[in-house]
Tab-separated table of C-alpha atoms in Angstrom:
chain	number	residue	atom	x	y	z
A	470	MET	CA	133.782	70.372	126.374
A	471	SER	CA	130.436	72.777	126.315
A	472	TYR	CA	131.332	73.574	122.622
A	473	ARG	CA	130.824	70.627	122.109
A	474	PHE	CA	127.604	70.032	123.832
A	475	LEU	CA	126.206	72.695	122.523
A	476	VAL	CA	126.233	71.173	118.922
A	477	LEU	CA	124.608	67.913	119.924
A	478	SER	CA	122.236	70.344	121.513
A	479	VAL	CA	121.912	72.400	117.706
A	480	ILE	CA	121.764	69.015	115.968
A	481	PHE	CA	119.735	67.365	118.598
A	482	LEU	CA	117.051	70.840	118.006
A	483	THR	CA	116.845	69.986	114.508
A	484	SER	CA	116.077	66.630	114.663
A	485	PHE	CA	113.258	67.252	116.709
A	486	CYS	CA	111.604	70.459	114.478
A	487	SER	CA	111.953	67.821	111.330
A	488	VAL	CA	110.012	65.603	113.116
A	489	SER	CA	107.865	67.529	114.541
A	490	TYR	CA	107.104	69.364	110.955
A	491	ALA	CA	106.545	66.070	109.099
A	492	GLU	CA	104.088	64.548	111.389
A	493	THR	CA	102.060	68.059	111.131
A	494	ASP	CA	102.127	67.471	107.515
A	495	ARG	CA	100.677	64.089	107.353
A	496	GLN	CA	98.239	64.873	109.675
A	497	LYS	CA	97.278	67.463	106.713
A	498	ILE	CA	97.326	65.519	104.311
A	499	LYS	CA	95.310	62.347	105.903
A	500	ALA	CA	93.095	65.014	107.057
A	501	GLU	CA	92.749	66.417	102.537
A	502	ILE	CA	92.467	62.571	102.077
A	503	THR	CA	88.946	62.029	104.291
A	504	GLN	CA	87.835	65.821	103.389
A	505	ALA	CA	87.953	64.032	99.607
A	506	ASN	CA	86.519	60.878	100.319
A	507	SER	CA	83.502	62.439	102.335
A	508	SER	CA	83.424	65.146	99.132
A	509	LEU	CA	83.359	62.075	96.444
A	510	LYS	CA	80.410	60.224	98.595
A	511	LYS	CA	78.306	63.669	98.894
A	512	ALA	CA	78.661	64.165	95.240
A	513	ARG	CA	77.609	60.125	94.499
A	514	ASP	CA	74.435	60.009	96.346
A	515	ASN	CA	73.803	63.170	95.212
A	516	SER	CA	73.746	62.115	91.558
A	517	ASN	CA	72.332	58.883	92.536
A	518	ASN	CA	69.262	60.947	94.046
A	519	ILE	CA	69.441	62.629	90.761
A	520	LYS	CA	68.370	59.124	88.954
A	521	VAL	CA	65.928	58.469	90.574
A	522	VAL	CA	63.807	62.103	90.679
A	523	ILE	CA	64.812	61.738	86.668
A	524	ASP	CA	63.115	57.996	86.728
A	525	LYS	CA	60.214	59.990	88.607
A	526	ASN	CA	60.203	62.398	86.182
A	527	LYS	CA	60.448	60.273	83.738
A	528	SER	CA	57.204	57.590	84.467
A	529	GLU	CA	55.516	60.651	85.691
A	530	ILE	CA	55.764	62.558	81.896
A	531	ASN	CA	54.877	59.088	80.362
A	532	ARG	CA	51.416	58.717	82.792
A	533	LEU	CA	50.181	62.235	81.240
A	534	SER	CA	51.263	61.786	77.916
A	535	ARG	CA	49.175	59.155	78.307
A	536	LYS	CA	46.282	60.572	79.562
A	537	GLN	CA	47.061	63.746	77.300
A	538	TYR	CA	46.767	61.635	74.116
A	539	ASP	CA	43.613	59.612	74.909
A	540	ALA	CA	41.986	62.782	75.733
A	541	GLU	CA	43.189	64.300	72.584
A	542	ASN	CA	42.375	60.870	70.665
A	543	LYS	CA	38.508	61.378	72.745
A	544	ILE	CA	37.623	65.110	71.733
A	545	THR	CA	38.595	63.960	68.096
A	546	SER	CA	35.529	60.688	68.429
A	547	ILE	CA	32.816	63.976	69.896
A	548	THR	CA	33.706	66.302	67.273
A	549	LYS	CA	33.504	63.793	65.399
A	550	GLN	CA	30.238	62.460	66.263
A	551	LEU	CA	29.003	65.849	65.986
A	552	ILE	CA	29.504	66.822	62.850
A	553	GLU	CA	27.123	63.416	61.915
A	554	SER	CA	24.624	64.687	64.673
A	555	ASN	CA	24.197	68.164	63.173
A	556	LYS	CA	24.003	66.423	59.959
A	557	THR	CA	21.369	64.037	61.008
A	558	LYS	CA	19.646	66.946	62.445
A	559	GLN	CA	19.381	69.300	59.501
A	560	THR	CA	18.137	66.553	57.740
A	561	LEU	CA	15.604	65.930	59.360
A	562	THR	CA	14.563	69.098	59.997
A	563	ALA	CA	14.901	69.398	55.761
A	564	GLU	CA	12.135	66.321	55.888
A	565	VAL	CA	9.884	67.518	58.622
A	566	GLU	CA	9.903	71.006	56.792
A	567	VAL	CA	8.712	69.110	53.226
A	568	GLU	CA	6.311	67.116	55.836
A	569	LYS	CA	4.727	70.363	56.960
A	570	GLU	CA	4.532	71.893	53.324
A	571	ALA	CA	2.712	68.816	52.246
A	572	LEU	CA	0.552	69.396	55.483
A	573	ALA	CA	-0.481	72.680	54.699
A	574	LYS	CA	-1.295	72.516	50.983
A	575	GLN	CA	-3.858	69.297	52.376
A	576	LEU	CA	-5.065	71.731	54.602
A	577	LEU	CA	-6.122	74.098	51.934
A	578	ALA	CA	-7.327	72.059	49.477
A	579	MET	CA	-9.531	70.731	52.474
A	580	TYR	CA	-10.487	74.095	53.403
A	581	SER	CA	-11.087	74.776	49.998
A	582	SER	CA	-13.679	71.575	49.114
A	583	GLY	CA	-16.284	72.708	52.274
A	584	GLU	CA	-15.904	71.996	55.430
A	585	GLU	CA	-19.475	69.206	54.260
A	586	SER	CA	-17.978	68.258	51.363
A	587	HIS	CA	-19.181	64.531	51.831
A	588	LEU	CA	-22.932	66.196	52.709
A	589	ARG	CA	-22.746	67.973	49.528
A	590	LEU	CA	-22.044	65.686	47.035
A	591	LEU	CA	-25.012	63.723	48.520
A	592	LEU	CA	-27.514	66.688	48.433
A	593	LYS	CA	-26.077	67.131	44.524
A	594	GLN	CA	-27.701	64.222	43.615
A	595	ASP	CA	-25.067	62.944	41.550
A	596	ASP	CA	-24.497	59.364	39.548
A	597	PRO	CA	-23.564	56.635	43.046
A	598	SER	CA	-20.817	55.900	41.484
A	599	ASP	CA	-18.792	59.311	41.288
A	600	ILE	CA	-20.191	59.791	45.530
A	601	SER	CA	-18.451	56.474	45.733
A	602	ARG	CA	-15.551	57.573	44.115
A	603	THR	CA	-15.252	61.030	45.559
A	604	THR	CA	-15.737	59.378	49.044
A	605	LYS	CA	-12.778	57.061	48.250
A	606	TYR	CA	-10.894	59.958	47.481
A	607	PHE	CA	-11.364	61.340	50.971
A	608	GLU	CA	-10.403	58.204	52.759
A	609	TYR	CA	-7.185	58.079	51.639
A	610	LEU	CA	-6.411	61.617	51.379
A	611	ASN	CA	-7.302	61.051	55.300
A	612	LYS	CA	-4.887	58.710	55.851
A	613	SER	CA	-1.764	59.930	53.823
A	614	ARG	CA	-2.652	63.425	56.066
A	615	ILE	CA	-2.796	61.095	59.461
A	616	ASP	CA	0.056	59.488	57.743
A	617	ARG	CA	1.790	62.369	57.730
A	618	ILE	CA	1.762	63.650	61.185
A	619	LYS	CA	2.425	60.822	62.340
A	620	THR	CA	6.658	60.736	60.922
A	621	VAL	CA	6.282	64.580	61.639
A	622	ARG	CA	5.990	63.932	64.696
A	623	LYS	CA	8.322	61.177	64.413
A	624	LYS	CA	10.910	63.251	63.372
A	625	LEU	CA	10.313	65.674	65.819
A	626	THR	CA	10.987	63.324	68.629
A	627	ARG	CA	14.419	62.410	67.403
A	628	VAL	CA	15.440	65.695	66.386
A	629	LYS	CA	14.747	66.042	70.368
A	630	LYS	CA	16.467	63.116	70.923
A	631	ILE	CA	19.560	64.399	68.529
A	632	GLU	CA	19.671	67.854	70.463
A	633	GLY	CA	19.522	66.270	73.512
A	634	ASP	CA	22.422	63.942	72.397
A	635	ILE	CA	24.266	66.776	70.941
A	636	SER	CA	24.078	69.004	73.674
A	637	LYS	CA	25.937	66.192	76.337
A	638	ASP	CA	28.497	65.727	74.219
A	639	ARG	CA	29.183	69.283	73.283
A	640	GLU	CA	29.330	69.445	77.247
A	641	ARG	CA	31.772	65.912	77.561
A	642	LEU	CA	33.703	68.182	75.058
A	643	LYS	CA	34.103	71.338	77.761
A	644	SER	CA	35.525	69.015	80.151
A	645	LEU	CA	37.611	66.822	77.845
A	646	ARG	CA	39.144	70.348	76.734
A	647	VAL	CA	38.849	72.678	80.688
A	648	THR	CA	41.462	68.343	81.372
A	649	LEU	CA	43.330	68.164	78.382
A	650	GLY	CA	44.299	71.776	79.043
A	651	ASP	CA	44.621	70.829	82.772
A	652	ASP	CA	47.241	68.357	81.879
A	653	ARG	CA	49.189	70.338	79.548
A	654	LYS	CA	50.222	72.315	82.192
A	655	SER	CA	50.946	69.623	84.589
A	656	LEU	CA	52.776	68.424	82.144
A	657	GLN	CA	54.395	70.839	81.185
A	658	SER	CA	55.563	71.681	84.834
A	659	GLU	CA	57.090	67.565	84.855
A	660	LEU	CA	59.321	68.912	81.438
A	661	ASN	CA	60.386	71.465	83.703
A	662	LYS	CA	61.126	70.130	86.417
A	663	ASN	CA	62.714	66.636	84.211
A	664	ALA	CA	64.970	69.563	82.865
A	665	ALA	CA	66.476	71.016	85.598
A	666	ALA	CA	67.619	67.585	87.287
A	667	LEU	CA	69.105	66.617	84.118
A	668	LYS	CA	70.615	70.332	84.518
A	669	GLN	CA	72.062	69.566	88.015
A	670	ALA	CA	73.055	66.445	86.794
A	671	LYS	CA	75.391	67.327	84.648
A	672	ARG	CA	76.868	69.674	87.066
A	673	VAL	CA	77.534	67.316	89.109
A	674	GLU	CA	79.228	63.863	86.695
A	675	VAL	CA	82.580	63.356	88.313
A	676	SER	CA	84.349	62.889	84.905
A	677	LYS	CA	84.284	61.938	81.089
A	678	GLN	CA	85.633	57.597	82.073
A	679	LYS	CA	82.721	57.540	84.540
A	680	LYS	CA	80.464	59.289	81.846
A	681	LEU	CA	82.176	56.697	78.958
A	682	ASN	CA	81.733	53.718	81.746
A	683	THR	CA	78.308	55.015	81.951
A	684	LEU	CA	77.419	54.704	78.513
A	685	LYS	CA	79.280	51.882	77.866
A	686	LYS	CA	76.498	49.680	80.674
A	687	GLU	CA	73.908	51.414	79.691
A	688	GLU	CA	74.795	50.233	75.929
A	689	ALA	CA	75.819	46.702	77.499
A	690	ALA	CA	71.871	46.881	79.352
A	691	LEU	CA	70.480	47.124	75.846
A	692	GLN	CA	72.659	44.744	74.021
A	693	ALA	CA	71.746	42.475	76.749
A	694	VAL	CA	67.684	42.864	75.452
A	695	PHE	CA	67.650	42.439	71.976
A	696	GLU	CA	70.185	39.068	72.966
A	697	LYS	CA	67.098	37.556	75.071
A	698	LEU	CA	64.534	38.655	72.273
A	699	ILE	CA	66.588	36.754	70.046
A	700	ARG	CA	66.929	33.930	71.976
A	701	ALA	CA	63.418	33.513	72.746
A	702	GLN	CA	63.697	33.800	69.076
A	703	LYS	CA	65.331	31.107	68.482
A	704	ALA	CA	63.755	28.768	71.175
A	705	GLN	CA	60.610	29.119	69.914
A	706	ALA	CA	61.699	28.028	66.749
A	707	ALA	CA	63.799	25.390	67.052
A	708	LYS	CA	60.378	23.647	68.931
A	709	GLU	CA	57.939	24.640	66.120
A	710	ALA	CA	60.429	23.017	64.293
A	711	LYS	CA	60.861	19.808	66.195
A	712	ALA	CA	56.605	19.377	66.555
A	713	ALA	CA	56.751	19.364	62.897
A	714	ALA	CA	59.915	16.587	62.876
A	715	LEU	CA	57.864	14.909	65.573
A	716	ALA	CA	54.706	15.067	62.959
A	717	LYS	CA	56.776	14.200	60.110
A	718	LYS	CA	57.941	11.363	61.397
A	719	LYS	CA	54.177	10.329	63.349
A	720	ALA	CA	52.730	10.673	59.425
A	721	GLU	CA	55.349	8.519	57.738
A	722	ALA	CA	54.710	5.911	60.762
A	723	LYS	CA	51.488	5.535	58.767
A	724	LYS	CA	52.497	3.194	55.119
A	725	ALA	CA	49.435	4.136	53.653
A	726	PRO	CA	49.372	7.761	53.449
A	727	ALA	CA	52.763	8.274	53.575
A	728	LYS	CA	53.390	9.485	49.232
A	729	VAL	CA	50.640	11.544	50.293
A	730	ALA	CA	52.527	12.943	53.170
A	731	LYS	CA	55.816	13.533	51.211
A	732	ALA	CA	54.088	15.274	47.930
A	733	ALA	CA	52.376	17.598	51.242
A	734	PRO	CA	55.922	19.797	51.927
A	735	LYS	CA	56.410	20.365	48.290
A	736	ALA	CA	53.379	22.847	48.086
A	737	THR	CA	54.669	25.055	50.516
A	738	PRO	CA	58.097	26.076	49.501
A	739	LYS	CA	59.411	29.289	49.996
A	740	ALA	CA	58.278	30.873	46.776
A	741	ALA	CA	55.449	33.080	47.969
A	742	PRO	CA	57.613	35.076	49.392
A	743	LYS	CA	59.725	35.505	46.488
A	744	SER	CA	56.760	36.823	44.819
A	745	THR	CA	56.016	39.279	47.085
A	746	LYS	CA	59.552	40.986	46.855
A	747	LYS	CA	59.046	41.284	43.745
A	748	SER	CA	55.358	42.637	43.788
A	749	GLY	CA	57.221	44.639	46.836
A	750	LYS	CA	58.975	46.752	44.262
A	751	ARG	CA	56.120	48.316	42.959
A	752	THR	CA	55.306	49.523	45.943
A	753	THR	CA	56.552	52.681	47.194
A	754	LEU	CA	54.322	54.104	50.033
A	755	ASN	CA	51.828	51.440	51.202
A	756	PHE	CA	52.907	49.038	53.050
A	757	THR	CA	50.890	45.665	53.417
A	758	ALA	CA	50.487	43.112	55.975
A	759	ASN	CA	52.079	40.363	53.422
A	760	LYS	CA	55.226	42.569	52.412
A	761	PRO	CA	58.371	40.995	53.437
A	762	PHE	CA	60.257	43.118	55.656
A	763	SER	CA	63.519	43.115	53.904
A	764	SER	CA	62.249	44.142	50.289
A	765	LEU	CA	61.080	47.285	52.001
A	766	ARG	CA	64.793	48.515	52.025
A	767	GLY	CA	64.505	51.890	50.466
A	768	ARG	CA	61.127	52.262	51.033
A	769	LEU	CA	60.478	52.729	54.741
A	770	SER	CA	59.200	56.008	55.755
A	771	TRP	CA	61.121	57.848	58.890
A	772	PRO	CA	59.759	57.554	61.653
A	773	VAL	CA	59.177	61.011	63.132
A	774	LYS	CA	59.560	64.593	60.570
A	775	GLY	CA	63.279	65.770	61.993
A	776	THR	CA	66.473	66.628	61.596
A	777	ILE	CA	69.434	63.830	61.373
A	778	SER	CA	71.495	65.603	64.010
A	779	LYS	CA	74.019	61.973	64.206
A	780	LYS	CA	74.454	60.407	61.389
A	781	TYR	CA	74.872	56.332	62.189
A	782	GLY	CA	78.555	55.613	62.273
A	783	SER	CA	79.378	58.870	63.465
A	784	ALA	CA	81.374	59.093	66.408
A	785	ARG	CA	79.282	58.742	69.675
A	786	ASN	CA	82.630	59.666	71.940
A	787	GLN	CA	86.596	58.342	72.450
A	788	LYS	CA	85.056	55.057	72.316
A	789	GLN	CA	81.546	54.998	70.751
A	790	LYS	CA	80.367	54.852	67.721
A	791	TRP	CA	76.342	55.751	66.551
A	792	LYS	CA	74.699	52.273	65.717
A	793	GLY	CA	71.639	54.103	64.912
A	794	VAL	CA	70.609	57.842	64.075
A	795	LEU	CA	69.655	60.284	66.251
A	796	ILE	CA	66.128	62.979	65.057
A	797	LYS	CA	65.951	65.847	66.293
A	798	ALA	CA	62.279	66.262	67.162
A	799	PRO	CA	59.777	68.555	69.698
A	800	GLY	CA	58.978	67.036	72.705
A	801	GLY	CA	55.619	65.239	72.373
A	802	GLN	CA	55.720	65.000	68.591
A	803	ARG	CA	54.424	61.464	67.570
A	804	VAL	CA	56.684	58.575	66.555
A	805	HIS	CA	55.167	56.088	64.047
A	806	ALA	CA	55.793	52.062	63.637
A	807	VAL	CA	57.883	52.227	60.269
A	808	ALA	CA	56.651	48.536	59.429
A	809	ARG	CA	53.864	46.048	60.672
A	810	GLY	CA	55.165	43.832	63.316
A	811	LYS	CA	55.082	42.741	66.814
A	812	ILE	CA	55.734	45.055	69.954
A	813	GLU	CA	58.789	42.233	71.546
A	814	TYR	CA	59.585	45.367	74.004
A	815	ALA	CA	58.107	48.635	75.622
A	816	GLY	CA	58.924	50.904	78.409
A	817	PRO	CA	61.532	51.834	80.595
A	818	LEU	CA	65.466	51.469	79.702
A	819	ARG	CA	68.531	53.785	81.979
A	820	GLY	CA	69.742	55.471	79.770
A	821	TYR	CA	67.303	55.520	76.872
A	822	GLY	CA	64.346	56.835	78.396
A	823	TYR	CA	60.640	54.494	76.895
A	824	VAL	CA	62.475	52.346	74.472
A	825	VAL	CA	59.884	50.069	72.789
A	826	ILE	CA	61.383	47.257	70.337
A	827	ILE	CA	59.405	46.091	67.593
A	828	GLN	CA	60.046	42.577	65.587
A	829	HIS	CA	60.323	41.571	61.719
A	830	ASP	CA	59.720	38.719	59.767
A	831	LYS	CA	63.115	36.957	59.602
A	832	SER	CA	65.356	38.449	62.465
A	833	TYR	CA	64.773	42.098	61.163
A	834	ARG	CA	63.776	44.147	64.180
A	835	THR	CA	63.545	48.374	64.965
A	836	LEU	CA	64.464	50.385	67.814
A	837	TYR	CA	62.903	53.093	69.180
A	838	THR	CA	64.620	55.631	72.315
A	839	TYR	CA	64.787	58.145	74.088
A	840	ASN	CA	61.025	58.980	74.468
A	841	ARG	CA	58.576	60.444	76.531
A	842	ALA	CA	55.882	58.052	76.176
A	843	VAL	CA	54.897	54.566	74.859
A	844	TYR	CA	51.827	54.260	73.887
A	845	ARG	CA	51.646	50.199	73.200
A	846	LYS	CA	52.078	47.449	75.627
A	847	THR	CA	54.501	44.101	74.516
A	848	GLY	CA	52.410	41.941	72.605
A	849	ASP	CA	50.918	43.869	70.076
A	850	ILE	CA	51.050	44.036	66.409
A	851	VAL	CA	50.897	46.935	64.347
A	852	GLN	CA	50.407	48.165	61.629
A	853	ALA	CA	53.166	50.974	59.400
A	854	GLY	CA	52.460	54.254	60.284
A	855	ASP	CA	50.699	52.758	63.061
A	856	VAL	CA	51.655	55.951	66.764
A	857	ILE	CA	53.598	53.868	69.221
A	858	ALA	CA	56.143	56.353	70.812
A	859	ALA	CA	56.678	60.033	72.495
A	860	VAL	CA	59.733	62.000	71.064
A	861	GLY	CA	61.215	63.024	74.324
A	862	ASN	CA	64.815	64.203	75.483
A	863	ALA	CA	67.897	62.212	74.574
A	864	GLY	CA	69.563	60.944	76.894
A	865	GLU	CA	71.395	63.270	79.799
A	866	ASP	CA	70.828	66.102	76.338
A	867	GLU	CA	68.558	69.039	76.933
A	868	ASP	CA	67.175	68.667	72.960
A	869	THR	CA	64.934	66.386	72.393
A	870	ALA	CA	64.973	63.926	69.170
A	871	LEU	CA	64.115	60.112	68.905
A	872	TYR	CA	67.008	57.639	68.257
A	873	PHE	CA	65.781	54.902	65.416
A	874	GLU	CA	67.619	51.347	64.648
A	875	ILE	CA	67.925	48.870	62.200
A	876	ARG	CA	68.838	45.644	63.109
A	877	LYS	CA	68.854	42.287	61.804
A	878	GLY	CA	69.464	40.085	64.427
A	879	SER	CA	71.993	42.004	66.354
A	880	VAL	CA	73.877	43.350	63.885
A	881	PRO	CA	72.471	47.118	63.393
A	882	LYS	CA	72.279	48.414	59.600
A	883	ASN	CA	72.507	51.961	58.287
A	884	PRO	CA	69.344	52.820	58.327
A	885	ALA	CA	69.843	56.145	56.121
A	886	ALA	CA	70.325	52.549	53.809
A	887	TRP	CA	66.335	51.696	54.256
A	888	CYS	CA	64.422	54.741	54.376
A	889	LYS	CA	63.585	57.554	52.072
């Protein structure tokens, strides 16, 4: 009986200990899960805070880049003005010297003829007609001398004013150069902050899948911008077509000019653009405003000087491909419009930095992203070669580069087939 009791007691104690250990394990696991969730929340909050910092830095970089660009343009303008002012001053100074020399010769001639030349003529008792002619000659000489003196005074006054303007321009130039130097230091400081924030953002990335999801969202946001622009273009075209149809209907309602109204559309078919296409093939570098974008295939200039690091169609990651080209270029380098067009979008877009989208003819558009700053605004008309932005960071990459796309509608085209 006692043996049996002893066995039952051992079994009971063993079971109790097992239950106790299992409960302890559950508590440990629960604590670890809570800690992991807390760490994940902190990581997400940190990541969001870093993105806010990056966006703020990008905005400041854009402001400073624009300020620097404006200052450089002013310096160039004032420098040209100084060169022109100096040229004018040299010309006027030379003219004053000529006038002075002529006056000196006149005074010398006057001195040689004597101070009382009129009296001497009368005392000589020469022919009155000779005296009259000589007197007239002296009057002309005196008038000429007075006119020369006035001219010299005017030119000296003008030279003095130009010298004053030159002095002011030099002071302005000096001040602008100091300001530009300070702005460059501020810009470099912001770029350094941005680079540090980008490195920190890389360290807090949770996984490759999260990064892929972010890229997909950013690409979808960019695609949404394009689709919005295309819808607006179609709506405008439909509105214009409706207005044209209404105008045609009103014209047909009038009996007398009905035939004339029918003849008018024949005068404006789309024959002119075809001839423009043919003439466009003869031009290689000079782009004109009336040249269709489609005729510039293979003759467009690249938007920035650099090295293509990512080709069109190459793998961006496991599930995405590049729809344009990535051109490595120094940060701050000027980005140029490749053809004439209207800026449809100019501003920041998450994941793409500062973005510029230019609409060309026949639904063609060009896209310029990863800019640190944009120098134009929505609605501006730009010509081929016009500066529109400055090169910035390639997304989360530390390298500076420009991402460039060409699209017809929403369909991407290979930029290498269009640019030489």
